[in-house]
Amino acid sequence: WSRAYGGSGSERALSVLQSPDGGYIIAGYSDSNDGQISGNHGGKDLWVAKLTCFAPEASFSFDDDTVCVGSLVNFTNTSYHTAAYTWLADGIPFNFSENSSFQFSTAGNYEISLAGATCYSSDTARHTFTVVNPPVPAISQDAPYVCSGGFITLSTQYAQSYLWLPDSISSPSIQVTHGGDYSVQINYHQCVSTSQVLNIVEHPSDRKS
């Protein structure tokens, strides 16, 4: 890191000492009367400056900590008082930029860490991510066939969103009133999978007019 102090006049730092808190004490003179220097008292004024490093606070944000195999997850750096960054996956560095992304290639648990450093200290934020394989959606039916004029219910396992075809219905279950081919597409933490096609047979009603 670097920082310039002073104005446009003649200035010089004559002595620099590191203080116990990791900052610096600088003694010198200036004849400026602009910039960060104001109220010049004539000639070269004596200045003593105390510089302090803030303690870093590492943190980062993301959309979801359970993701599908192959997903690319973006990480947004939300750290305070940090100047250098190291991103790590299970302790192995993979990026040194302010923000980062990581593609999870296999199922399991991963620890993503962000180490943020300043001139004399560092801090690390950690979070565990669960990576899942795409689900295999299955359709359950409460009757083997549908009678004309009646209905049966088709349902599938828990997911974050659903799309039943061919009717384009978004719900965990549907009521089927006619025979035909039905399937369901589910979305679970960015994993999108479609079930096998289920053929529902329609039988005529036994009721007589």
XYZ file of C-alpha atoms in Angstrom:
209
model
C 0.000 0.000 0.000
C 1.083 3.603 -0.375
C -0.188 6.997 0.689
C 1.076 10.524 -0.002
C 0.733 13.238 2.662
C 1.347 16.982 2.483
C 0.953 19.847 0.041
C 2.738 21.476 -2.875
C 5.565 23.156 -0.930
C 8.918 21.950 0.298
C 8.533 19.002 2.699
C 10.709 16.289 4.150
C 10.265 13.386 6.542
C 13.347 13.217 8.762
C 12.574 10.266 11.010
C 10.263 7.244 10.894
C 9.619 4.774 13.706
C 7.252 1.835 13.862
C 4.869 2.055 16.824
C 3.822 -0.918 19.008
C 0.381 -1.129 17.328
C 1.957 -1.787 13.925
C 1.542 1.765 12.623
C 4.224 4.421 12.063
C 5.300 7.746 13.608
C 6.808 10.219 11.150
C 8.578 13.477 12.099
C 9.508 16.130 9.547
C 8.782 19.634 8.294
C 6.658 21.414 5.678
C 6.281 24.934 4.338
C 3.098 24.071 2.418
C -0.234 25.730 3.038
C -2.456 23.529 0.868
C -3.349 19.875 0.349
C -3.435 18.219 3.747
C -1.355 21.036 5.273
C -3.119 24.218 6.350
C -2.441 27.117 8.688
C 1.278 27.519 7.959
C 2.926 29.568 10.718
C 5.785 30.939 8.620
C 8.734 29.124 7.132
C 9.084 25.447 7.807
C 6.603 24.100 10.359
C 7.430 20.982 12.331
C 5.009 18.080 11.802
C 4.605 14.780 13.612
C 2.228 12.285 11.956
C 0.915 9.072 13.537
C -0.232 6.448 11.027
C -2.247 3.448 12.189
C -3.224 0.313 10.326
C -6.837 -0.774 10.794
C -7.370 -4.408 11.751
C -8.743 -6.227 8.675
C -12.177 -7.866 8.741
C -12.530 -10.523 6.033
C -15.977 -11.482 4.731
C -17.653 -12.484 1.463
C -21.151 -13.125 0.143
C -22.706 -15.631 -2.307
C -26.127 -16.777 -3.494
C -26.350 -20.341 -2.146
C -24.131 -22.690 -0.130
C -25.726 -25.844 -1.592
C -25.021 -26.148 -5.311
C -25.090 -28.677 -8.111
C -22.028 -30.468 -9.470
C -20.465 -28.327 -12.194
C -21.914 -25.065 -10.882
C -19.832 -21.892 -11.066
C -20.350 -19.915 -7.847
C -19.503 -16.206 -7.712
C -18.097 -14.723 -4.494
C -18.394 -11.026 -3.675
C -15.759 -9.593 -1.348
C -17.389 -7.632 1.494
C -14.237 -7.220 3.632
C -13.235 -4.093 5.537
C -9.739 -2.560 5.856
C -8.068 -5.160 3.603
C -5.580 -4.564 0.822
C -4.453 -8.040 -0.328
C -6.645 -11.097 -0.913
C -6.142 -14.848 -1.146
C -9.023 -17.195 -2.027
C -8.630 -20.829 -0.987
C -10.576 -24.045 -1.616
C -9.899 -26.586 1.146
C -6.757 -24.667 2.039
C -5.368 -24.458 -1.513
C -5.104 -20.942 -3.053
C -6.915 -20.505 -6.365
C -7.299 -16.732 -6.835
C -5.756 -13.471 -5.616
C -8.303 -10.979 -6.977
C -10.682 -8.880 -4.902
C -13.698 -10.931 -6.055
C -13.626 -14.491 -7.271
C -15.558 -17.521 -8.531
C -15.094 -21.269 -8.220
C -16.459 -24.224 -10.172
C -17.328 -27.261 -8.065
C -16.514 -30.342 -10.145
C -17.408 -33.203 -7.768
C -20.000 -33.832 -5.077
C -19.073 -33.393 -1.415
C -18.303 -30.663 1.102
C -15.853 -27.855 0.356
C -14.467 -25.068 2.538
C -14.005 -21.790 0.693
C -11.859 -19.231 2.527
C -10.961 -15.604 1.954
C -7.800 -14.347 3.655
C -7.653 -10.553 3.737
C -4.438 -8.793 4.749
C -3.296 -5.281 5.518
C 0.146 -3.887 6.322
C 0.686 -5.844 9.538
C -2.270 -8.135 10.144
C -4.681 -10.522 8.425
C -8.094 -12.097 8.902
C -9.792 -15.108 7.311
C -13.462 -15.751 6.538
C -14.575 -19.350 5.933
C -17.743 -21.029 4.705
C -18.661 -24.642 3.916
C -20.392 -25.466 0.639
C -22.324 -28.663 -0.072
C -22.139 -29.897 -3.661
C -24.846 -32.343 -4.761
C -25.347 -34.547 -7.796
C -28.337 -33.860 -10.044
C -31.436 -35.558 -8.576
C -33.251 -38.339 -10.408
C -36.896 -37.286 -10.331
C -39.491 -40.050 -9.946
C -43.246 -39.792 -10.353
C -45.643 -41.371 -7.864
C -49.297 -41.991 -8.765
C -52.139 -42.773 -6.364
C -53.954 -45.030 -8.866
C -52.791 -47.221 -11.766
C -55.096 -45.520 -14.314
C -57.602 -42.678 -14.630
C -61.300 -43.204 -15.260
C -63.091 -40.916 -17.701
C -64.645 -38.084 -15.726
C -62.387 -38.700 -12.714
C -58.778 -37.926 -11.820
C -55.641 -39.339 -10.247
C -52.812 -37.475 -8.524
C -49.209 -37.474 -9.711
C -46.463 -36.219 -7.383
C -42.670 -36.081 -7.168
C -39.942 -35.541 -4.569
C -39.057 -32.243 -2.895
C -37.428 -29.637 -5.134
C -37.134 -25.866 -5.355
C -39.240 -25.611 -8.513
C -41.331 -27.914 -10.689
C -42.608 -28.041 -14.253
C -45.087 -30.757 -15.249
C -45.395 -31.538 -18.939
C -47.329 -31.346 -21.174
C -49.541 -29.037 -19.082
C -46.747 -26.659 -17.840
C -47.967 -26.767 -14.231
C -45.571 -25.581 -11.503
C -46.405 -27.490 -8.316
C -45.213 -30.587 -6.409
C -48.239 -32.568 -7.626
C -50.941 -32.427 -10.308
C -54.378 -33.930 -10.875
C -54.615 -35.853 -14.132
C -58.057 -36.142 -15.732
C -57.068 -37.666 -19.078
C -54.745 -40.386 -20.271
C -51.450 -39.537 -21.960
C -47.726 -39.064 -21.463
C -46.583 -37.039 -18.419
C -43.161 -36.006 -17.109
C -41.814 -33.555 -14.559
C -38.768 -31.297 -14.570
C -37.376 -30.305 -11.165
C -34.806 -27.736 -10.101
C -32.786 -28.376 -6.931
C -29.940 -25.940 -6.134
C -29.229 -25.257 -9.829
C -29.558 -28.965 -10.696
C -32.214 -29.342 -13.397
C -33.414 -32.880 -14.179
C -36.348 -34.370 -16.051
C -38.084 -37.621 -15.157
C -38.840 -40.467 -17.484
C -42.117 -40.203 -19.389
C -45.015 -41.845 -17.544
C -47.918 -43.078 -19.673
C -51.272 -42.790 -17.909
C -54.012 -45.071 -19.261
C -57.554 -43.742 -19.346
C -60.425 -46.203 -18.917
C -64.051 -45.412 -19.635
C -66.247 -44.874 -16.612
C -68.417 -47.789 -15.451
C -71.343 -45.460 -14.751
C -74.411 -45.879 -17.014
C -76.823 -43.117 -17.979
